[in-house]
Amino acid sequence: MTPVDPQLPLFLGLMSGTSADGIDAALVQFPQSGGCHFVHGHTHAWDGATRDALIALGQGGEPASMDALGQLDASVGIAFAAAANRLLEDAGVRREQVRAIGSHGQTIRHRPLSTPAFTWQIGDANRIAELTGITTVADFRRRDVAAGGHGAPLMPAFHLAMLGSADEDRAVLNLGGIANLSLIARDGSIRGFDTGPANALLDGWCQRHLGHAFDADGAFAASGRVDEALLGRLLAEPWFALPPPKSTGREQFHLEWVEAQLDAAPLSPADVQATLLELTAATVAEALVAQLPAARRVLVCGGGVRNPQLLTRLQARLPGVLIGSSAEHGLDPDYMEAMGFAWLAQETLAGRPGNLPSVSGARGPRILGAIHLA
């Protein structure tokens, strides 16, 4: 924890991503000179039943009933509020000191290519505002979708504000459940898009075969070998060939998708894990080379930053590129997205657009989110 600057407002960001491995809560301040002052972070674990329900819905499953979906929406909002309150307690910060909460919610459907397109995040922000006593900004993605965009990724605007450089072309790589890239050119132009699966498949396969929530240090993958035939079938998925802007989620990449690519030849679970890890490295590297070939630095955030096997394979596919943690530039990789939604809350309250049409494909800049006053 770092001291609070009494001259600056505090913002609190809440994020639960594709992996649904917990609610990340970050307390931050944004100096007028630029940058992000990280005060404190907390990760709030989901209870098992709620996490199972969220993952099932995210993979395209149907709710048991409308009542069940409504109750889940309320329960997720209550859990987000609990994460915020616990963070404030741990940090010794009074709720009156916080200007606003920015809450991403939990994605249960993302259909940017359907007609009409839509994206859906649950986690009732009314509950968050009520239970924390803090103005809450939420529902950031749907305005961009309404304007013809994908509603994702939303972090490139934050990455540009915090990590842009006039000295080099660089990329920010988020290795969450899904991998996505922010491509920041030295002239200040930026693009961003999802590249494909990351931890969602790796965690799911590890859970199924080892009973572990994730592959610690990539050891399970390192114990196997890449099956080139399987890798080729996975890479043949048409989604990978789509040009940006593009976004995806569990509804596209899940274990049933993997199993459909397995043939009669037996593969050990470790070999499949190694191949899934190589899939992530390959799709990230190919996207970077195709879209920003002059990039010589990749700043990594998200849970995948703690997977040395994945970073090793990524480095092997990107010789000459410096690959390191966003922490080297002052941004905690575990709380990057939570910090980003705190920043988006600030932008919304200031009346500034939070999306980037060059990233999402929207018809223009839009102020994102709905404001729930305390």
Tab-separated table of C-alpha atoms in Angstrom:
chain	number	residue	atom	x	y	z
A	1	MET	CA	0.000	0.000	0.000
A	2	THR	CA	1.181	3.526	-0.795
A	3	PRO	CA	0.084	6.761	0.885
A	4	VAL	CA	-2.930	8.685	-0.402
A	5	ASP	CA	-2.242	12.106	-1.885
A	6	PRO	CA	-4.738	14.342	-0.043
A	7	GLN	CA	-4.810	16.764	-2.977
A	8	LEU	CA	-6.183	14.202	-5.439
A	9	PRO	CA	-9.561	12.460	-5.663
A	10	LEU	CA	-9.644	8.695	-5.197
A	11	PHE	CA	-11.270	6.330	-7.675
A	12	LEU	CA	-11.991	2.642	-7.192
A	13	GLY	CA	-12.069	0.130	-10.051
A	14	LEU	CA	-13.753	-3.283	-10.032
A	15	MET	CA	-13.066	-5.977	-12.617
A	16	SER	CA	-13.891	-9.649	-13.129
A	17	GLY	CA	-12.757	-11.012	-16.465
A	18	THR	CA	-13.290	-14.000	-18.712
A	19	SER	CA	-11.559	-16.374	-16.307
A	20	ALA	CA	-13.938	-15.346	-13.493
A	21	ASP	CA	-11.155	-16.194	-11.054
A	22	GLY	CA	-12.005	-13.340	-8.692
A	23	ILE	CA	-13.019	-9.695	-8.464
A	24	ASP	CA	-10.017	-7.380	-8.684
A	25	ALA	CA	-10.485	-4.122	-6.794
A	26	ALA	CA	-8.018	-1.257	-7.161
A	27	LEU	CA	-7.871	2.080	-5.362
A	28	VAL	CA	-6.074	4.705	-7.423
A	29	GLN	CA	-5.442	8.397	-8.005
A	30	PHE	CA	-4.649	10.153	-11.282
A	31	PRO	CA	-2.205	13.074	-11.020
A	32	GLN	CA	-2.854	15.937	-13.409
A	33	SER	CA	0.696	15.525	-14.659
A	34	GLY	CA	-0.220	12.057	-15.902
A	35	GLY	CA	0.229	8.493	-14.775
A	36	CYS	CA	-1.586	6.409	-12.210
A	37	HIS	CA	-0.920	6.383	-8.468
A	38	PHE	CA	-1.820	2.890	-7.220
A	39	VAL	CA	-2.845	3.047	-3.564
A	40	HIS	CA	-3.994	-0.485	-2.796
A	41	GLY	CA	-5.480	-3.609	-4.355
A	42	HIS	CA	-7.585	-6.552	-3.232
A	43	THR	CA	-8.817	-9.671	-5.020
A	44	HIS	CA	-12.149	-10.962	-3.782
A	45	ALA	CA	-12.789	-14.656	-4.412
A	46	TRP	CA	-16.043	-15.824	-5.958
A	47	ASP	CA	-17.924	-18.507	-4.114
A	48	GLY	CA	-17.799	-21.755	-6.059
A	49	ALA	CA	-21.481	-21.926	-7.052
A	50	THR	CA	-21.519	-18.363	-8.377
A	51	ARG	CA	-18.314	-18.884	-10.360
A	52	ASP	CA	-19.677	-22.094	-11.890
A	53	ALA	CA	-22.872	-20.282	-12.924
A	54	LEU	CA	-20.914	-17.380	-14.457
A	55	ILE	CA	-18.616	-19.647	-16.449
A	56	ALA	CA	-21.535	-21.729	-17.708
A	57	LEU	CA	-23.357	-18.600	-18.904
A	58	GLY	CA	-20.188	-17.169	-20.441
A	59	GLN	CA	-19.766	-20.351	-22.496
A	60	GLY	CA	-23.243	-19.973	-23.960
A	61	GLY	CA	-25.252	-21.893	-21.378
A	62	GLU	CA	-28.811	-20.904	-20.581
A	63	PRO	CA	-29.980	-19.708	-17.155
A	64	ALA	CA	-32.304	-22.026	-15.299
A	65	SER	CA	-34.977	-19.313	-15.350
A	66	MET	CA	-35.436	-15.571	-15.572
A	67	ASP	CA	-35.718	-15.547	-11.781
A	68	ALA	CA	-32.359	-17.316	-11.520
A	69	LEU	CA	-30.742	-14.775	-13.865
A	70	GLY	CA	-32.184	-11.850	-11.912
A	71	GLN	CA	-30.944	-13.301	-8.645
A	72	LEU	CA	-27.489	-13.879	-10.141
A	73	ASP	CA	-27.346	-10.268	-11.340
A	74	ALA	CA	-28.156	-9.079	-7.826
A	75	SER	CA	-25.722	-11.533	-6.211
A	76	VAL	CA	-22.881	-10.437	-8.485
A	77	GLY	CA	-23.579	-6.806	-7.633
A	78	ILE	CA	-23.496	-7.651	-3.927
A	79	ALA	CA	-20.164	-9.461	-4.388
A	80	PHE	CA	-18.686	-6.465	-6.241
A	81	ALA	CA	-19.809	-4.179	-3.416
A	82	ALA	CA	-18.222	-6.521	-0.872
A	83	ALA	CA	-14.934	-6.376	-2.810
A	84	ALA	CA	-15.014	-2.571	-2.767
A	85	ASN	CA	-15.851	-2.378	0.928
A	86	ARG	CA	-13.117	-4.834	1.838
A	87	LEU	CA	-10.575	-2.837	-0.157
A	88	LEU	CA	-11.548	0.376	1.640
A	89	GLU	CA	-11.303	-1.376	5.004
A	90	ASP	CA	-7.872	-2.805	4.198
A	91	ALA	CA	-6.641	0.577	2.944
A	92	GLY	CA	-8.057	2.508	5.896
A	93	VAL	CA	-9.898	4.823	3.509
A	94	ARG	CA	-13.328	6.295	4.278
A	95	ARG	CA	-15.959	5.937	1.572
A	96	GLU	CA	-16.418	9.728	1.601
A	97	GLN	CA	-12.899	10.033	0.225
A	98	VAL	CA	-13.747	8.114	-2.968
A	99	ARG	CA	-15.105	10.128	-5.877
A	100	ALA	CA	-16.541	7.152	-7.746
A	101	ILE	CA	-16.392	3.437	-8.433
A	102	GLY	CA	-15.968	2.131	-11.970
A	103	SER	CA	-17.423	-1.376	-12.264
A	104	HIS	CA	-16.969	-3.605	-15.279
A	105	GLY	CA	-19.415	-6.288	-14.130
A	106	GLN	CA	-19.223	-9.866	-15.366
A	107	THR	CA	-19.710	-10.652	-19.038
A	108	ILE	CA	-22.233	-13.416	-19.674
A	109	ARG	CA	-22.740	-12.808	-23.409
A	110	HIS	CA	-20.696	-10.986	-26.023
A	111	ARG	CA	-22.176	-10.971	-29.524
A	112	PRO	CA	-20.708	-8.019	-31.448
A	113	LEU	CA	-21.369	-9.694	-34.819
A	114	SER	CA	-24.988	-10.714	-34.251
A	115	THR	CA	-27.954	-8.766	-35.641
A	116	PRO	CA	-28.511	-6.665	-33.689
A	117	ALA	CA	-25.150	-6.799	-31.951
A	118	PHE	CA	-25.072	-6.846	-28.167
A	119	THR	CA	-22.883	-7.367	-25.145
A	120	TRP	CA	-24.143	-8.111	-21.639
A	121	GLN	CA	-22.426	-7.626	-18.305
A	122	ILE	CA	-24.256	-8.393	-15.068
A	123	GLY	CA	-23.565	-7.154	-11.543
A	124	ASP	CA	-26.287	-4.710	-10.510
A	125	ALA	CA	-24.587	-1.338	-10.092
A	126	ASN	CA	-27.550	-0.096	-8.031
A	127	ARG	CA	-26.517	-2.627	-5.396
A	128	ILE	CA	-22.921	-1.425	-5.518
A	129	ALA	CA	-23.921	2.220	-5.034
A	130	GLU	CA	-26.365	1.294	-2.272
A	131	LEU	CA	-24.019	-0.986	-0.329
A	132	THR	CA	-20.909	1.192	-0.626
A	133	GLY	CA	-22.482	4.633	-0.465
A	134	ILE	CA	-20.280	5.658	-3.425
A	135	THR	CA	-21.347	6.917	-6.849
A	136	THR	CA	-20.898	4.008	-9.263
A	137	VAL	CA	-20.312	4.105	-13.007
A	138	ALA	CA	-21.042	0.846	-14.827
A	139	ASP	CA	-22.266	-0.671	-18.105
A	140	PHE	CA	-19.343	0.726	-20.081
A	141	ARG	CA	-19.483	-1.506	-23.140
A	142	ARG	CA	-22.999	-1.225	-24.513
A	143	ARG	CA	-22.805	2.383	-25.707
A	144	ASP	CA	-19.874	1.518	-27.955
A	145	VAL	CA	-21.797	-1.478	-29.339
A	146	ALA	CA	-24.830	0.743	-29.951
A	147	ALA	CA	-22.504	3.006	-31.976
A	148	GLY	CA	-21.465	0.094	-34.188
A	149	GLY	CA	-18.380	-0.964	-32.231
A	150	HIS	CA	-17.363	-4.202	-30.581
A	151	GLY	CA	-17.501	-2.746	-27.081
A	152	ALA	CA	-14.098	-4.355	-26.550
A	153	PRO	CA	-11.334	-4.081	-25.769
A	154	LEU	CA	-11.747	-0.925	-23.689
A	155	MET	CA	-8.301	-0.850	-22.099
A	156	PRO	CA	-6.341	0.582	-25.060
A	157	ALA	CA	-7.461	4.128	-24.193
A	158	PHE	CA	-6.092	3.658	-20.677
A	159	HIS	CA	-2.927	2.035	-22.006
A	160	LEU	CA	-2.365	4.955	-24.371
A	161	ALA	CA	-2.821	7.483	-21.566
A	162	MET	CA	-0.490	5.640	-19.195
A	163	LEU	CA	2.055	3.867	-21.394
A	164	GLY	CA	2.304	5.722	-24.686
A	165	SER	CA	5.816	6.727	-25.789
A	166	ALA	CA	7.074	9.097	-28.454
A	167	ASP	CA	10.339	7.149	-28.594
A	168	GLU	CA	9.154	3.741	-29.797
A	169	ASP	CA	6.314	1.640	-31.094
A	170	ARG	CA	5.180	-0.613	-28.265
A	171	ALA	CA	2.442	-3.077	-27.386
A	172	VAL	CA	0.576	-3.792	-24.179
A	173	LEU	CA	-0.447	-7.430	-23.912
A	174	ASN	CA	-3.161	-8.468	-21.496
A	175	LEU	CA	-3.026	-12.198	-20.807
A	176	GLY	CA	-6.336	-12.782	-19.098
A	177	GLY	CA	-8.899	-15.402	-19.958
A	178	ILE	CA	-8.654	-13.967	-23.472
A	179	ALA	CA	-5.479	-12.325	-24.790
A	180	ASN	CA	-5.674	-8.843	-26.236
A	181	LEU	CA	-3.202	-6.347	-27.606
A	182	SER	CA	-3.009	-2.573	-27.463
A	183	LEU	CA	-0.729	-1.409	-30.283
A	184	ILE	CA	0.640	2.051	-29.510
A	185	ALA	CA	2.630	3.693	-32.295
A	186	ARG	CA	5.177	6.362	-31.455
A	187	ASP	CA	3.047	8.944	-33.298
A	188	GLY	CA	0.255	8.402	-30.754
A	189	SER	CA	-2.035	6.380	-32.985
A	190	ILE	CA	-3.438	3.229	-31.433
A	191	ARG	CA	-5.305	0.068	-32.302
A	192	GLY	CA	-6.353	-2.813	-30.112
A	193	PHE	CA	-8.116	-6.137	-30.422
A	194	ASP	CA	-8.452	-9.603	-28.953
A	195	THR	CA	-6.010	-12.145	-30.345
A	196	GLY	CA	-7.634	-15.331	-29.031
A	197	PRO	CA	-7.699	-17.597	-25.995
A	198	ALA	CA	-5.236	-17.435	-23.120
A	199	ASN	CA	-5.881	-18.436	-19.512
A	200	ALA	CA	-9.507	-19.492	-20.015
A	201	LEU	CA	-8.472	-22.630	-21.925
A	202	LEU	CA	-5.270	-23.241	-19.961
A	203	ASP	CA	-7.055	-22.970	-16.616
A	204	GLY	CA	-9.999	-25.054	-17.759
A	205	TRP	CA	-7.852	-27.901	-19.085
A	206	CYS	CA	-5.701	-27.852	-15.945
A	207	GLN	CA	-8.781	-27.924	-13.710
A	208	ARG	CA	-10.237	-30.847	-15.617
A	209	HIS	CA	-7.101	-33.015	-15.576
A	210	LEU	CA	-5.213	-31.961	-12.421
A	211	GLY	CA	-7.965	-30.486	-10.283
A	212	HIS	CA	-5.993	-27.237	-9.984
A	213	ALA	CA	-7.529	-23.840	-10.696
A	214	PHE	CA	-4.560	-22.843	-12.865
A	215	ASP	CA	-1.260	-24.161	-14.198
A	216	ALA	CA	1.215	-22.737	-11.668
A	217	ASP	CA	4.334	-21.430	-13.458
A	218	GLY	CA	3.204	-23.257	-16.607
A	219	ALA	CA	4.617	-26.493	-15.162
A	220	PHE	CA	1.844	-28.680	-16.575
A	221	ALA	CA	2.412	-27.297	-20.066
A	222	ALA	CA	6.190	-27.595	-19.677
A	223	SER	CA	5.801	-31.305	-18.872
A	224	GLY	CA	4.221	-31.981	-22.273
A	225	ARG	CA	5.183	-31.414	-25.873
A	226	VAL	CA	3.448	-29.399	-28.564
A	227	ASP	CA	1.482	-31.526	-31.007
A	228	GLU	CA	1.926	-29.742	-34.338
A	229	ALA	CA	-1.059	-31.447	-35.943
A	230	LEU	CA	-3.397	-30.328	-33.179
A	231	LEU	CA	-1.880	-26.859	-33.191
A	232	GLY	CA	-2.523	-26.633	-36.914
A	233	ARG	CA	-6.172	-27.592	-36.501
A	234	LEU	CA	-6.623	-25.054	-33.712
A	235	LEU	CA	-4.982	-22.301	-35.762
A	236	ALA	CA	-7.293	-23.112	-38.675
A	237	GLU	CA	-10.205	-21.660	-36.685
A	238	PRO	CA	-11.624	-18.966	-39.051
A	239	TRP	CA	-11.879	-16.388	-36.252
A	240	PHE	CA	-8.100	-16.021	-36.169
A	241	ALA	CA	-8.081	-14.841	-39.783
A	242	LEU	CA	-10.585	-12.039	-39.161
A	243	PRO	CA	-9.095	-8.555	-39.396
A	244	PRO	CA	-9.375	-6.099	-36.495
A	245	PRO	CA	-11.500	-4.777	-34.949
A	246	LYS	CA	-12.445	-8.046	-33.306
A	247	SER	CA	-13.258	-9.403	-29.879
A	248	THR	CA	-14.178	-12.768	-28.439
A	249	GLY	CA	-14.798	-14.712	-25.239
A	250	ARG	CA	-15.754	-18.052	-23.719
A	251	GLU	CA	-18.678	-18.385	-26.098
A	252	GLN	CA	-16.118	-18.891	-28.897
A	253	PHE	CA	-13.181	-20.537	-27.125
A	254	HIS	CA	-14.063	-23.205	-24.566
A	255	LEU	CA	-13.050	-26.792	-23.824
A	256	GLU	CA	-15.708	-28.242	-26.113
A	257	TRP	CA	-14.062	-26.305	-28.961
A	258	VAL	CA	-10.737	-27.907	-28.036
A	259	GLU	CA	-12.230	-31.388	-27.838
A	260	ALA	CA	-13.755	-30.988	-31.296
A	261	GLN	CA	-10.215	-30.614	-32.674
A	262	LEU	CA	-8.865	-33.765	-31.031
A	263	ASP	CA	-8.664	-36.729	-33.387
A	264	ALA	CA	-8.477	-40.456	-32.755
A	265	ALA	CA	-4.745	-40.358	-32.040
A	266	PRO	CA	-4.360	-40.269	-28.266
A	267	LEU	CA	-2.648	-37.264	-26.727
A	268	SER	CA	-1.669	-36.953	-23.107
A	269	PRO	CA	-3.357	-34.143	-21.157
A	270	ALA	CA	0.085	-32.539	-20.738
A	271	ASP	CA	0.618	-32.507	-24.510
A	272	VAL	CA	-2.744	-30.806	-25.007
A	273	GLN	CA	-1.838	-28.238	-22.353
A	274	ALA	CA	1.490	-27.547	-24.061
A	275	THR	CA	-0.315	-27.129	-27.376
A	276	LEU	CA	-2.896	-24.752	-25.913
A	277	LEU	CA	-0.096	-22.631	-24.451
A	278	GLU	CA	1.630	-22.599	-27.831
A	279	LEU	CA	-1.663	-21.536	-29.437
A	280	THR	CA	-1.719	-18.434	-27.248
A	281	ALA	CA	1.931	-17.612	-27.989
A	282	ALA	CA	1.460	-18.173	-31.717
A	283	THR	CA	-1.695	-16.092	-32.105
A	284	VAL	CA	-0.300	-13.187	-30.083
A	285	ALA	CA	2.998	-13.193	-31.976
A	286	GLU	CA	1.367	-13.465	-35.395
A	287	ALA	CA	-1.027	-10.620	-34.602
A	288	LEU	CA	1.772	-8.354	-33.396
A	289	VAL	CA	3.981	-8.994	-36.419
A	290	ALA	CA	1.066	-8.458	-38.798
A	291	GLN	CA	-0.301	-5.293	-37.207
A	292	LEU	CA	2.696	-3.476	-35.660
A	293	PRO	CA	5.868	-5.030	-37.094
A	294	ALA	CA	8.080	-2.198	-35.817
A	295	ALA	CA	7.186	-2.880	-32.177
A	296	ARG	CA	10.245	-3.713	-30.115
A	297	ARG	CA	8.686	-3.772	-26.657
A	298	VAL	CA	5.739	-5.730	-25.217
A	299	LEU	CA	4.481	-4.843	-21.745
A	300	VAL	CA	2.565	-7.771	-20.263
A	301	CYS	CA	-0.227	-7.637	-17.701
A	302	GLY	CA	-2.923	-10.020	-16.484
A	303	GLY	CA	-2.570	-13.423	-14.874
A	304	GLY	CA	-0.418	-14.750	-17.704
A	305	VAL	CA	2.457	-12.514	-16.617
A	306	ARG	CA	3.099	-15.104	-13.885
A	307	ASN	CA	3.381	-17.972	-16.377
A	308	PRO	CA	7.090	-18.106	-17.277
A	309	GLN	CA	6.518	-20.945	-19.756
A	310	LEU	CA	4.074	-18.811	-21.727
A	311	LEU	CA	6.409	-15.816	-21.702
A	312	THR	CA	9.300	-18.041	-22.817
A	313	ARG	CA	7.337	-19.348	-25.781
A	314	LEU	CA	6.197	-15.841	-26.662
A	315	GLN	CA	9.791	-14.605	-26.572
A	316	ALA	CA	10.861	-17.494	-28.822
A	317	ARG	CA	8.311	-16.378	-31.402
A	318	LEU	CA	9.286	-12.711	-31.118
A	319	PRO	CA	13.098	-12.575	-31.281
A	320	GLY	CA	14.458	-9.091	-30.858
A	321	VAL	CA	11.371	-7.869	-28.987
A	322	LEU	CA	11.738	-6.905	-25.317
A	323	ILE	CA	9.030	-8.661	-23.301
A	324	GLY	CA	8.489	-7.599	-19.707
A	325	SER	CA	5.895	-6.856	-17.059
A	326	SER	CA	3.920	-3.616	-16.975
A	327	ALA	CA	5.299	-3.304	-13.433
A	328	GLU	CA	8.561	-2.143	-15.021
A	329	HIS	CA	6.624	0.981	-16.043
A	330	GLY	CA	4.832	1.497	-12.748
A	331	LEU	CA	1.533	-0.314	-13.382
A	332	ASP	CA	0.744	-3.412	-11.326
A	333	PRO	CA	-0.003	-6.206	-13.841
A	334	ASP	CA	-2.519	-7.885	-11.527
A	335	TYR	CA	-4.712	-4.795	-11.236
A	336	MET	CA	-4.259	-3.184	-14.645
A	337	GLU	CA	-7.861	-3.669	-15.773
A	338	ALA	CA	-9.340	-2.650	-12.429
A	339	MET	CA	-7.241	0.519	-12.593
A	340	GLY	CA	-8.482	1.017	-16.135
A	341	PHE	CA	-12.126	0.953	-15.096
A	342	ALA	CA	-11.396	3.413	-12.304
A	343	TRP	CA	-9.922	5.665	-15.007
A	344	LEU	CA	-12.961	5.155	-17.234
A	345	ALA	CA	-15.202	6.221	-14.343
A	346	GLN	CA	-13.161	9.417	-14.063
A	347	GLU	CA	-13.506	10.049	-17.800
A	348	THR	CA	-17.270	9.486	-17.729
A	349	LEU	CA	-17.806	11.882	-14.826
A	350	ALA	CA	-15.652	14.463	-16.615
A	351	GLY	CA	-17.799	14.128	-19.747
A	352	ARG	CA	-14.951	12.742	-21.837
A	353	PRO	CA	-15.264	9.815	-24.293
A	354	GLY	CA	-13.833	6.500	-23.081
A	355	ASN	CA	-13.796	4.493	-26.296
A	356	LEU	CA	-11.429	4.625	-29.254
A	357	PRO	CA	-13.114	4.146	-32.640
A	358	SER	CA	-9.774	3.013	-34.094
A	359	VAL	CA	-9.942	0.090	-31.658
A	360	SER	CA	-13.604	-0.868	-31.444
A	361	GLY	CA	-14.843	0.185	-34.873
A	362	ALA	CA	-17.521	2.461	-33.396
A	363	ARG	CA	-18.836	5.345	-35.488
A	364	GLY	CA	-17.175	7.863	-33.213
A	365	PRO	CA	-16.058	8.733	-29.686
A	366	ARG	CA	-18.698	8.117	-27.022
A	367	ILE	CA	-19.029	8.846	-23.314
A	368	LEU	CA	-19.363	5.395	-21.775
A	369	GLY	CA	-21.304	4.054	-18.841
A	370	ALA	CA	-24.322	4.779	-16.699
A	371	ILE	CA	-23.917	6.827	-13.519
A	372	HIS	CA	-25.587	5.605	-10.331
A	373	LEU	CA	-25.410	8.403	-7.789
A	374	ALA	CA	-24.768	7.489	-4.174
